[in-house]
């Protein structure tokens, strides 16, 4: 069964960093790209960025450039997203999701269950 | 960046035919997809490439459009269809629309 399993909830203080994981199960992570999407409480979906799991190339929404790092560990079949300089408005559910085709950005048909990140002093 | 617009909410009744619209600020060809999200759940892909029904999605859902104007149609709305619907363009990166909440009339 193809699925993405994400790490558990995190709580951080403003200015701190967090690193979230997304483990692929039922397929090889390098067969498809991975996208990251977040959703603040009561708000809509926000596309953050993507990683080509073959060549490790990354692309980011302008508002996350310089603050978000995407990486993969092929031996663990796991992708990671690190966010630095956390602010209270980074409080959100963070999802990893797999595109439906081999394109880096495409319709997202497999989603992780989400990781809740709370930023609070 | 490509801007996306959707109606913020729609009220409907079971059995209604519902049309949800999505407009982009520049052409995205047919790189436009639709998702359904219910509270506490991850989004679910309904339609990809403007008009292609994702496997397992009921045939009452359909999509159309090209360029900048797109629609998601739900024929004979069912109780489980009351949810929030998002469009997403992947022509350039992966911007989501603001979402349309479908609620009981």
PDB file of N, CA, C and O in Angstrom, chain A residues 30-96:
ATOM      1  N   UNK A  30      12.523   7.791  -4.620  1.00  0.00           N
ATOM      2  CA  UNK A  30      13.165   8.416  -5.772  1.00  0.00           C
ATOM      3  C   UNK A  30      12.373   8.254  -7.068  1.00  0.00           C
ATOM      4  O   UNK A  30      12.771   8.799  -8.098  1.00  0.00           O
ATOM      5  N   UNK A  31      11.256   7.547  -7.023  1.00  0.00           N
ATOM      6  CA  UNK A  31      10.442   7.347  -8.222  1.00  0.00           C
ATOM      7  C   UNK A  31       9.543   8.541  -8.526  1.00  0.00           C
ATOM      8  O   UNK A  31       9.085   8.708  -9.664  1.00  0.00           O
ATOM      9  N   UNK A  32       9.260   9.335  -7.514  1.00  0.00           N
ATOM     10  CA  UNK A  32       8.384  10.484  -7.683  1.00  0.00           C
ATOM     11  C   UNK A  32       8.952  11.661  -6.896  1.00  0.00           C
ATOM     12  O   UNK A  32       9.618  11.466  -5.882  1.00  0.00           O
ATOM     13  N   UNK A  33       8.638  12.875  -7.326  1.00  0.00           N
ATOM     14  CA  UNK A  33       8.989  14.063  -6.556  1.00  0.00           C
ATOM     15  C   UNK A  33       8.147  14.099  -5.279  1.00  0.00           C
ATOM     16  O   UNK A  33       7.257  13.263  -5.062  1.00  0.00           O
ATOM     17  N   UNK A  34       8.423  15.106  -4.454  1.00  0.00           N
ATOM     18  CA  UNK A  34       7.644  15.307  -3.246  1.00  0.00           C
ATOM     19  C   UNK A  34       7.381  16.800  -3.086  1.00  0.00           C
ATOM     20  O   UNK A  34       8.292  17.617  -3.291  1.00  0.00           O
ATOM     21  N   UNK A  35       6.156  17.133  -2.768  1.00  0.00           N
ATOM     22  CA  UNK A  35       5.770  18.516  -2.524  1.00  0.00           C
ATOM     23  C   UNK A  35       5.416  18.682  -1.051  1.00  0.00           C
ATOM     24  O   UNK A  35       5.023  17.724  -0.379  1.00  0.00           O
ATOM     25  N   UNK A  36       5.540  19.907  -0.565  1.00  0.00           N
ATOM     26  CA  UNK A  36       5.155  20.238   0.810  1.00  0.00           C
ATOM     27  C   UNK A  36       4.117  21.356   0.768  1.00  0.00           C
ATOM     28  O   UNK A  36       4.287  22.361   0.060  1.00  0.00           O
ATOM     29  N   UNK A  37       3.074  21.163   1.565  1.00  0.00           N
ATOM     30  CA  UNK A  37       1.933  22.075   1.596  1.00  0.00           C
ATOM     31  C   UNK A  37       1.593  22.323   3.068  1.00  0.00           C
ATOM     32  O   UNK A  37       1.675  21.396   3.873  1.00  0.00           O
ATOM     33  N   UNK A  38       1.221  23.535   3.415  1.00  0.00           N
ATOM     34  CA  UNK A  38       0.823  23.778   4.793  1.00  0.00           C
ATOM     35  C   UNK A  38      -0.548  24.417   4.857  1.00  0.00           C
ATOM     36  O   UNK A  38      -1.045  24.972   3.870  1.00  0.00           O
ATOM     37  N   UNK A  39      -1.130  24.335   6.069  1.00  0.00           N
ATOM     38  CA  UNK A  39      -2.461  24.895   6.278  1.00  0.00           C
ATOM     39  C   UNK A  39      -2.531  25.464   7.690  1.00  0.00           C
ATOM     40  O   UNK A  39      -2.524  24.710   8.672  1.00  0.00           O
ATOM     41  N   UNK A  40      -2.578  26.776   7.787  1.00  0.00           N
ATOM     42  CA  UNK A  40      -2.718  27.439   9.081  1.00  0.00           C
ATOM     43  C   UNK A  40      -4.139  27.216   9.604  1.00  0.00           C
ATOM     44  O   UNK A  40      -5.059  26.962   8.815  1.00  0.00           O
ATOM     45  N   UNK A  41      -4.327  27.310  10.911  1.00  0.00           N
ATOM     46  CA  UNK A  41      -5.653  27.048  11.492  1.00  0.00           C
ATOM     47  C   UNK A  41      -6.750  27.895  10.855  1.00  0.00           C
ATOM     48  O   UNK A  41      -6.648  29.120  10.795  1.00  0.00           O
ATOM     49  N   UNK A  42      -7.779  27.213  10.343  1.00  0.00           N
ATOM     50  CA  UNK A  42      -8.922  27.901   9.761  1.00  0.00           C
ATOM     51  C   UNK A  42      -8.682  28.516   8.399  1.00  0.00           C
ATOM     52  O   UNK A  42      -9.583  29.176   7.859  1.00  0.00           O
ATOM     53  N   UNK A  43      -7.491  28.299   7.849  1.00  0.00           N
ATOM     54  CA  UNK A  43      -7.165  28.918   6.564  1.00  0.00           C
ATOM     55  C   UNK A  43      -7.007  27.861   5.474  1.00  0.00           C
ATOM     56  O   UNK A  43      -7.197  26.666   5.705  1.00  0.00           O
ATOM     57  N   UNK A  44      -6.626  28.321   4.270  1.00  0.00           N
ATOM     58  CA  UNK A  44      -6.541  27.434   3.125  1.00  0.00           C
ATOM     59  C   UNK A  44      -5.188  26.760   2.977  1.00  0.00           C
ATOM     60  O   UNK A  44      -4.298  26.892   3.831  1.00  0.00           O
ATOM     61  N   UNK A  45      -5.053  26.022   1.895  1.00  0.00           N
ATOM     62  CA  UNK A  45      -3.819  25.304   1.593  1.00  0.00           C
ATOM     63  C   UNK A  45      -2.796  26.251   0.972  1.00  0.00           C
ATOM     64  O   UNK A  45      -3.155  27.100   0.145  1.00  0.00           O
ATOM     65  N   UNK A  46      -1.558  26.071   1.355  1.00  0.00           N
ATOM     66  CA  UNK A  46      -0.479  26.920   0.832  1.00  0.00           C
ATOM     67  C   UNK A  46       0.657  26.030   0.347  1.00  0.00           C
ATOM     68  O   UNK A  46       1.244  25.289   1.141  1.00  0.00           O
ATOM     69  N   UNK A  47       0.968  26.107  -0.947  1.00  0.00           N
ATOM     70  CA  UNK A  47       2.064  25.327  -1.508  1.00  0.00           C
ATOM     71  C   UNK A  47       3.381  25.955  -1.084  1.00  0.00           C
ATOM     72  O   UNK A  47       3.589  27.170  -1.264  1.00  0.00           O
ATOM     73  N   UNK A  48       4.285  25.146  -0.520  1.00  0.00           N
ATOM     74  CA  UNK A  48       5.543  25.664  -0.012  1.00  0.00           C
ATOM     75  C   UNK A  48       6.706  25.404  -0.959  1.00  0.00           C
ATOM     76  O   UNK A  48       7.533  26.292  -1.197  1.00  0.00           O
ATOM     77  N   UNK A  49       6.804  24.189  -1.466  1.00  0.00           N
ATOM     78  CA  UNK A  49       7.927  23.871  -2.314  1.00  0.00           C
ATOM     79  C   UNK A  49       7.917  22.421  -2.735  1.00  0.00           C
ATOM     80  O   UNK A  49       7.039  21.644  -2.342  1.00  0.00           O
ATOM     81  N   UNK A  50       8.906  22.067  -3.534  1.00  0.00           N
ATOM     82  CA  UNK A  50       8.990  20.699  -4.045  1.00  0.00           C
ATOM     83  C   UNK A  50      10.442  20.284  -4.163  1.00  0.00           C
ATOM     84  O   UNK A  50      11.339  21.130  -4.269  1.00  0.00           O
ATOM     85  N   UNK A  51      10.669  18.977  -4.156  1.00  0.00           N
ATOM     86  CA  UNK A  51      12.000  18.431  -4.351  1.00  0.00           C
ATOM     87  C   UNK A  51      11.949  17.316  -5.376  1.00  0.00           C
ATOM     88  O   UNK A  51      11.080  16.432  -5.307  1.00  0.00           O
ATOM     89  N   UNK A  52      12.825  17.396  -6.361  1.00  0.00           N
ATOM     90  CA  UNK A  52      13.017  16.307  -7.307  1.00  0.00           C
ATOM     91  C   UNK A  52      13.877  15.276  -6.598  1.00  0.00           C
ATOM     92  O   UNK A  52      15.059  15.531  -6.317  1.00  0.00           O
ATOM     93  N   UNK A  53      13.289  14.143  -6.283  1.00  0.00           N
ATOM     94  CA  UNK A  53      14.003  13.166  -5.456  1.00  0.00           C
ATOM     95  C   UNK A  53      15.066  12.421  -6.236  1.00  0.00           C
ATOM     96  O   UNK A  53      15.836  11.666  -5.651  1.00  0.00           O
ATOM     97  N   UNK A  54      15.121  12.637  -7.563  1.00  0.00           N
ATOM     98  CA  UNK A  54      16.174  12.025  -8.372  1.00  0.00           C
ATOM     99  C   UNK A  54      17.450  12.845  -8.340  1.00  0.00           C
ATOM    100  O   UNK A  54      18.527  12.340  -8.008  1.00  0.00           O
ATOM    101  N   UNK A  55      17.339  14.151  -8.652  1.00  0.00           N
ATOM    102  CA  UNK A  55      18.532  14.994  -8.688  1.00  0.00           C
ATOM    103  C   UNK A  55      18.623  15.973  -7.511  1.00  0.00           C
ATOM    104  O   UNK A  55      19.566  16.762  -7.436  1.00  0.00           O
ATOM    105  N   UNK A  56      17.668  15.927  -6.599  1.00  0.00           N
ATOM    106  CA  UNK A  56      17.626  16.748  -5.376  1.00  0.00           C
ATOM    107  C   UNK A  56      17.398  18.224  -5.671  1.00  0.00           C
ATOM    108  O   UNK A  56      17.566  19.057  -4.774  1.00  0.00           O
ATOM    109  N   UNK A  57      17.020  18.563  -6.892  1.00  0.00           N
ATOM    110  CA  UNK A  57      16.689  19.966  -7.180  1.00  0.00           C
ATOM    111  C   UNK A  57      15.442  20.369  -6.411  1.00  0.00           C
ATOM    112  O   UNK A  57      14.495  19.595  -6.286  1.00  0.00           O
ATOM    113  N   UNK A  58      15.443  21.599  -5.921  1.00  0.00           N
ATOM    114  CA  UNK A  58      14.309  22.098  -5.151  1.00  0.00           C
ATOM    115  C   UNK A  58      13.737  23.361  -5.780  1.00  0.00           C
ATOM    116  O   UNK A  58      14.420  24.091  -6.503  1.00  0.00           O
ATOM    117  N   UNK A  59      12.477  23.603  -5.520  1.00  0.00           N
ATOM    118  CA  UNK A  59      11.792  24.817  -5.953  1.00  0.00           C
ATOM    119  C   UNK A  59      10.919  25.269  -4.797  1.00  0.00           C
ATOM    120  O   UNK A  59      10.331  24.436  -4.101  1.00  0.00           O
ATOM    121  N   UNK A  60      10.862  26.580  -4.584  1.00  0.00           N
ATOM    122  CA  UNK A  60      10.108  27.100  -3.447  1.00  0.00           C
ATOM    123  C   UNK A  60       9.179  28.227  -3.858  1.00  0.00           C
ATOM    124  O   UNK A  60       9.475  28.998  -4.770  1.00  0.00           O
ATOM    125  N   UNK A  61       8.069  28.344  -3.136  1.00  0.00           N
ATOM    126  CA  UNK A  61       7.269  29.541  -3.202  1.00  0.00           C
ATOM    127  C   UNK A  61       8.138  30.697  -2.713  1.00  0.00           C
ATOM    128  O   UNK A  61       8.960  30.519  -1.797  1.00  0.00           O
ATOM    129  N   UNK A  62       7.982  31.860  -3.313  1.00  0.00           N
ATOM    130  CA  UNK A  62       8.830  33.005  -2.993  1.00  0.00           C
ATOM    131  C   UNK A  62       8.881  33.294  -1.490  1.00  0.00           C
ATOM    132  O   UNK A  62       9.939  33.623  -0.943  1.00  0.00           O
ATOM    133  N   UNK A  63       7.739  33.139  -0.803  1.00  0.00           N
ATOM    134  CA  UNK A  63       7.716  33.533   0.597  1.00  0.00           C
ATOM    135  C   UNK A  63       8.488  32.585   1.507  1.00  0.00           C
ATOM    136  O   UNK A  63       8.733  32.905   2.670  1.00  0.00           O
ATOM    137  N   UNK A  64       8.906  31.427   0.986  1.00  0.00           N
ATOM    138  CA  UNK A  64       9.645  30.481   1.819  1.00  0.00           C
ATOM    139  C   UNK A  64      11.115  30.351   1.421  1.00  0.00           C
ATOM    140  O   UNK A  64      11.876  29.648   2.097  1.00  0.00           O
ATOM    141  N   UNK A  65      11.494  31.026   0.355  1.00  0.00           N
ATOM    142  CA  UNK A  65      12.889  30.925  -0.074  1.00  0.00           C
ATOM    143  C   UNK A  65      13.811  31.441   1.017  1.00  0.00           C
ATOM    144  O   UNK A  65      13.596  32.509   1.592  1.00  0.00           O
ATOM    145  N   UNK A  66      14.862  30.678   1.296  1.00  0.00           N
ATOM    146  CA  UNK A  66      15.850  31.082   2.286  1.00  0.00           C
ATOM    147  C   UNK A  66      15.522  30.642   3.698  1.00  0.00           C
ATOM    148  O   UNK A  66      16.376  30.715   4.586  1.00  0.00           O
ATOM    149  N   UNK A  67      14.298  30.202   3.921  1.00  0.00           N
ATOM    150  CA  UNK A  67      13.892  29.818   5.253  1.00  0.00           C
ATOM    151  C   UNK A  67      13.534  28.334   5.356  1.00  0.00           C
ATOM    152  O   UNK A  67      13.403  27.794   6.446  1.00  0.00           O
ATOM    153  N   UNK A  68      13.362  27.703   4.223  1.00  0.00           N
ATOM    154  CA  UNK A  68      12.962  26.299   4.168  1.00  0.00           C
ATOM    155  C   UNK A  68      14.014  25.506   3.400  1.00  0.00           C
ATOM    156  O   UNK A  68      14.506  25.953   2.362  1.00  0.00           O
ATOM    157  N   UNK A  69      14.350  24.346   3.929  1.00  0.00           N
ATOM    158  CA  UNK A  69      15.299  23.440   3.278  1.00  0.00           C
ATOM    159  C   UNK A  69      14.629  22.087   3.104  1.00  0.00           C
ATOM    160  O   UNK A  69      14.035  21.559   4.055  1.00  0.00           O
ATOM    161  N   UNK A  70      14.717  21.556   1.887  1.00  0.00           N
ATOM    162  CA  UNK A  70      14.172  20.231   1.610  1.00  0.00           C
ATOM    163  C   UNK A  70      15.315  19.261   1.332  1.00  0.00           C
ATOM    164  O   UNK A  70      16.291  19.623   0.655  1.00  0.00           O
ATOM    165  N   UNK A  71      15.191  18.044   1.841  1.00  0.00           N
ATOM    166  CA  UNK A  71      16.229  17.044   1.634  1.00  0.00           C
ATOM    167  C   UNK A  71      15.605  15.662   1.645  1.00  0.00           C
ATOM    168  O   UNK A  71      14.428  15.496   2.015  1.00  0.00           O
ATOM    169  N   UNK A  72      16.393  14.677   1.211  1.00  0.00           N
ATOM    170  CA  UNK A  72      15.921  13.294   1.270  1.00  0.00           C
ATOM    171  C   UNK A  72      17.060  12.396   1.732  1.00  0.00           C
ATOM    172  O   UNK A  72      18.242  12.713   1.549  1.00  0.00           O
ATOM    173  N   UNK A  73      16.677  11.285   2.335  1.00  0.00           N
ATOM    174  CA  UNK A  73      17.610  10.236   2.721  1.00  0.00           C
ATOM    175  C   UNK A  73      17.121   8.979   2.000  1.00  0.00           C
ATOM    176  O   UNK A  73      16.137   8.358   2.424  1.00  0.00           O
ATOM    177  N   UNK A  74      17.778   8.646   0.911  1.00  0.00           N
ATOM    178  CA  UNK A  74      17.298   7.529   0.099  1.00  0.00           C
ATOM    179  C   UNK A  74      17.385   6.211   0.844  1.00  0.00           C
ATOM    180  O   UNK A  74      16.548   5.332   0.657  1.00  0.00           O
ATOM    181  N   UNK A  75      18.385   6.080   1.714  1.00  0.00           N
ATOM    182  CA  UNK A  75      18.526   4.814   2.441  1.00  0.00           C
ATOM    183  C   UNK A  75      17.376   4.590   3.403  1.00  0.00           C
ATOM    184  O   UNK A  75      17.014   3.451   3.708  1.00  0.00           O
ATOM    185  N   UNK A  76      16.779   5.676   3.867  1.00  0.00           N
ATOM    186  CA  UNK A  76      15.651   5.589   4.794  1.00  0.00           C
ATOM    187  C   UNK A  76      14.315   5.785   4.076  1.00  0.00           C
ATOM    188  O   UNK A  76      13.263   5.737   4.712  1.00  0.00           O
ATOM    189  N   UNK A  77      14.382   6.027   2.762  1.00  0.00           N
ATOM    190  CA  UNK A  77      13.169   6.289   1.976  1.00  0.00           C
ATOM    191  C   UNK A  77      12.340   7.411   2.592  1.00  0.00           C
ATOM    192  O   UNK A  77      11.106   7.357   2.635  1.00  0.00           O
ATOM    193  N   UNK A  78      13.036   8.430   3.074  1.00  0.00           N
ATOM    194  CA  UNK A  78      12.403   9.495   3.856  1.00  0.00           C
ATOM    195  C   UNK A  78      12.818  10.868   3.334  1.00  0.00           C
ATOM    196  O   UNK A  78      13.980  11.086   3.000  1.00  0.00           O
ATOM    197  N   UNK A  79      11.840  11.771   3.286  1.00  0.00           N
ATOM    198  CA  UNK A  79      12.095  13.159   2.931  1.00  0.00           C
ATOM    199  C   UNK A  79      11.988  14.025   4.180  1.00  0.00           C
ATOM    200  O   UNK A  79      11.283  13.663   5.141  1.00  0.00           O
ATOM    201  N   UNK A  80      12.672  15.152   4.134  1.00  0.00           N
ATOM    202  CA  UNK A  80      12.678  16.063   5.276  1.00  0.00           C
ATOM    203  C   UNK A  80      12.430  17.491   4.822  1.00  0.00           C
ATOM    204  O   UNK A  80      12.828  17.887   3.721  1.00  0.00           O
ATOM    205  N   UNK A  81      11.784  18.252   5.688  1.00  0.00           N
ATOM    206  CA  UNK A  81      11.654  19.689   5.492  1.00  0.00           C
ATOM    207  C   UNK A  81      12.062  20.389   6.785  1.00  0.00           C
ATOM    208  O   UNK A  81      11.502  20.098   7.846  1.00  0.00           O
ATOM    209  N   UNK A  82      13.024  21.280   6.666  1.00  0.00           N
ATOM    210  CA  UNK A  82      13.464  22.078   7.811  1.00  0.00           C
ATOM    211  C   UNK A  82      13.014  23.513   7.602  1.00  0.00           C
ATOM    212  O   UNK A  82      13.169  24.069   6.511  1.00  0.00           O
ATOM    213  N   UNK A  83      12.471  24.103   8.651  1.00  0.00           N
ATOM    214  CA  UNK A  83      12.034  25.497   8.617  1.00  0.00           C
ATOM    215  C   UNK A  83      12.763  26.237   9.734  1.00  0.00           C
ATOM    216  O   UNK A  83      12.745  25.792  10.891  1.00  0.00           O
ATOM    217  N   UNK A  84      13.403  27.329   9.387  1.00  0.00           N
ATOM    218  CA  UNK A  84      14.146  28.106  10.378  1.00  0.00           C
ATOM    219  C   UNK A  84      13.435  29.433  10.648  1.00  0.00           C
ATOM    220  O   UNK A  84      12.525  29.831   9.922  1.00  0.00           O
ATOM    221  N   UNK A  85      13.880  30.092  11.707  1.00  0.00           N
ATOM    222  CA  UNK A  85      13.314  31.400  12.030  1.00  0.00           C
ATOM    223  C   UNK A  85      11.823  31.378  12.221  1.00  0.00           C
ATOM    224  O   UNK A  85      11.087  32.234  11.721  1.00  0.00           O
ATOM    225  N   UNK A  86      11.349  30.393  12.978  1.00  0.00           N
ATOM    226  CA  UNK A  86       9.898  30.207  13.126  1.00  0.00           C
ATOM    227  C   UNK A  86       9.235  31.423  13.762  1.00  0.00           C
ATOM    228  O   UNK A  86       9.772  32.048  14.682  1.00  0.00           O
ATOM    229  N   UNK A  87       8.029  31.733  13.251  1.00  0.00           N
ATOM    230  CA  UNK A  87       7.207  32.821  13.767  1.00  0.00           C
ATOM    231  C   UNK A  87       5.857  32.238  14.172  1.00  0.00           C
ATOM    232  O   UNK A  87       5.506  31.125  13.769  1.00  0.00           O
ATOM    233  N   UNK A  88       5.093  32.998  14.888  1.00  0.00           N
ATOM    234  CA  UNK A  88       3.786  32.499  15.332  1.00  0.00           C
ATOM    235  C   UNK A  88       2.894  32.163  14.132  1.00  0.00           C
ATOM    236  O   UNK A  88       2.083  31.232  14.197  1.00  0.00           O
ATOM    237  N   UNK A  89       3.054  32.897  13.036  1.00  0.00           N
ATOM    238  CA  UNK A  89       2.195  32.606  11.870  1.00  0.00           C
ATOM    239  C   UNK A  89       2.679  31.393  11.074  1.00  0.00           C
ATOM    240  O   UNK A  89       2.101  31.074  10.037  1.00  0.00           O
ATOM    241  N   UNK A  90       3.711  30.716  11.553  1.00  0.00           N
ATOM    242  CA  UNK A  90       4.097  29.422  10.981  1.00  0.00           C
ATOM    243  C   UNK A  90       3.339  28.278  11.649  1.00  0.00           C
ATOM    244  O   UNK A  90       3.494  27.113  11.248  1.00  0.00           O
ATOM    245  N   UNK A  91       2.555  28.591  12.654  1.00  0.00           N
ATOM    246  CA  UNK A  91       1.705  27.573  13.277  1.00  0.00           C
ATOM    247  C   UNK A  91       0.741  27.030  12.230  1.00  0.00           C
ATOM    248  O   UNK A  91      -0.042  27.792  11.644  1.00  0.00           O
ATOM    249  N   UNK A  92       0.815  25.721  11.977  1.00  0.00           N
ATOM    250  CA  UNK A  92       0.050  25.138  10.874  1.00  0.00           C
ATOM    251  C   UNK A  92       0.182  23.629  10.893  1.00  0.00           C
ATOM    252  O   UNK A  92       0.995  23.066  11.638  1.00  0.00           O
ATOM    253  N   UNK A  93      -0.623  22.983  10.064  1.00  0.00           N
ATOM    254  CA  UNK A  93      -0.434  21.577   9.723  1.00  0.00           C
ATOM    255  C   UNK A  93       0.423  21.557   8.461  1.00  0.00           C
ATOM    256  O   UNK A  93       0.106  22.253   7.474  1.00  0.00           O
ATOM    257  N   UNK A  94       1.476  20.777   8.478  1.00  0.00           N
ATOM    258  CA  UNK A  94       2.369  20.659   7.331  1.00  0.00           C
ATOM    259  C   UNK A  94       2.182  19.278   6.707  1.00  0.00           C
ATOM    260  O   UNK A  94       2.279  18.262   7.400  1.00  0.00           O
ATOM    261  N   UNK A  95       1.902  19.268   5.402  1.00  0.00           N
ATOM    262  CA  UNK A  95       1.691  18.018   4.671  1.00  0.00           C
ATOM    263  C   UNK A  95       2.799  17.789   3.652  1.00  0.00           C
ATOM    264  O   UNK A  95       3.246  18.733   2.991  1.00  0.00           O
ATOM    265  N   UNK A  96       3.221  16.543   3.506  1.00  0.00           N
ATOM    266  CA  UNK A  96       3.988  16.151   2.331  1.00  0.00           C
ATOM    267  C   UNK A  96       3.009  15.447   1.390  1.00  0.00           C
ATOM    268  O   UNK A  96       2.028  14.836   1.843  1.00  0.00           O
TER     269      UNK A  96
END
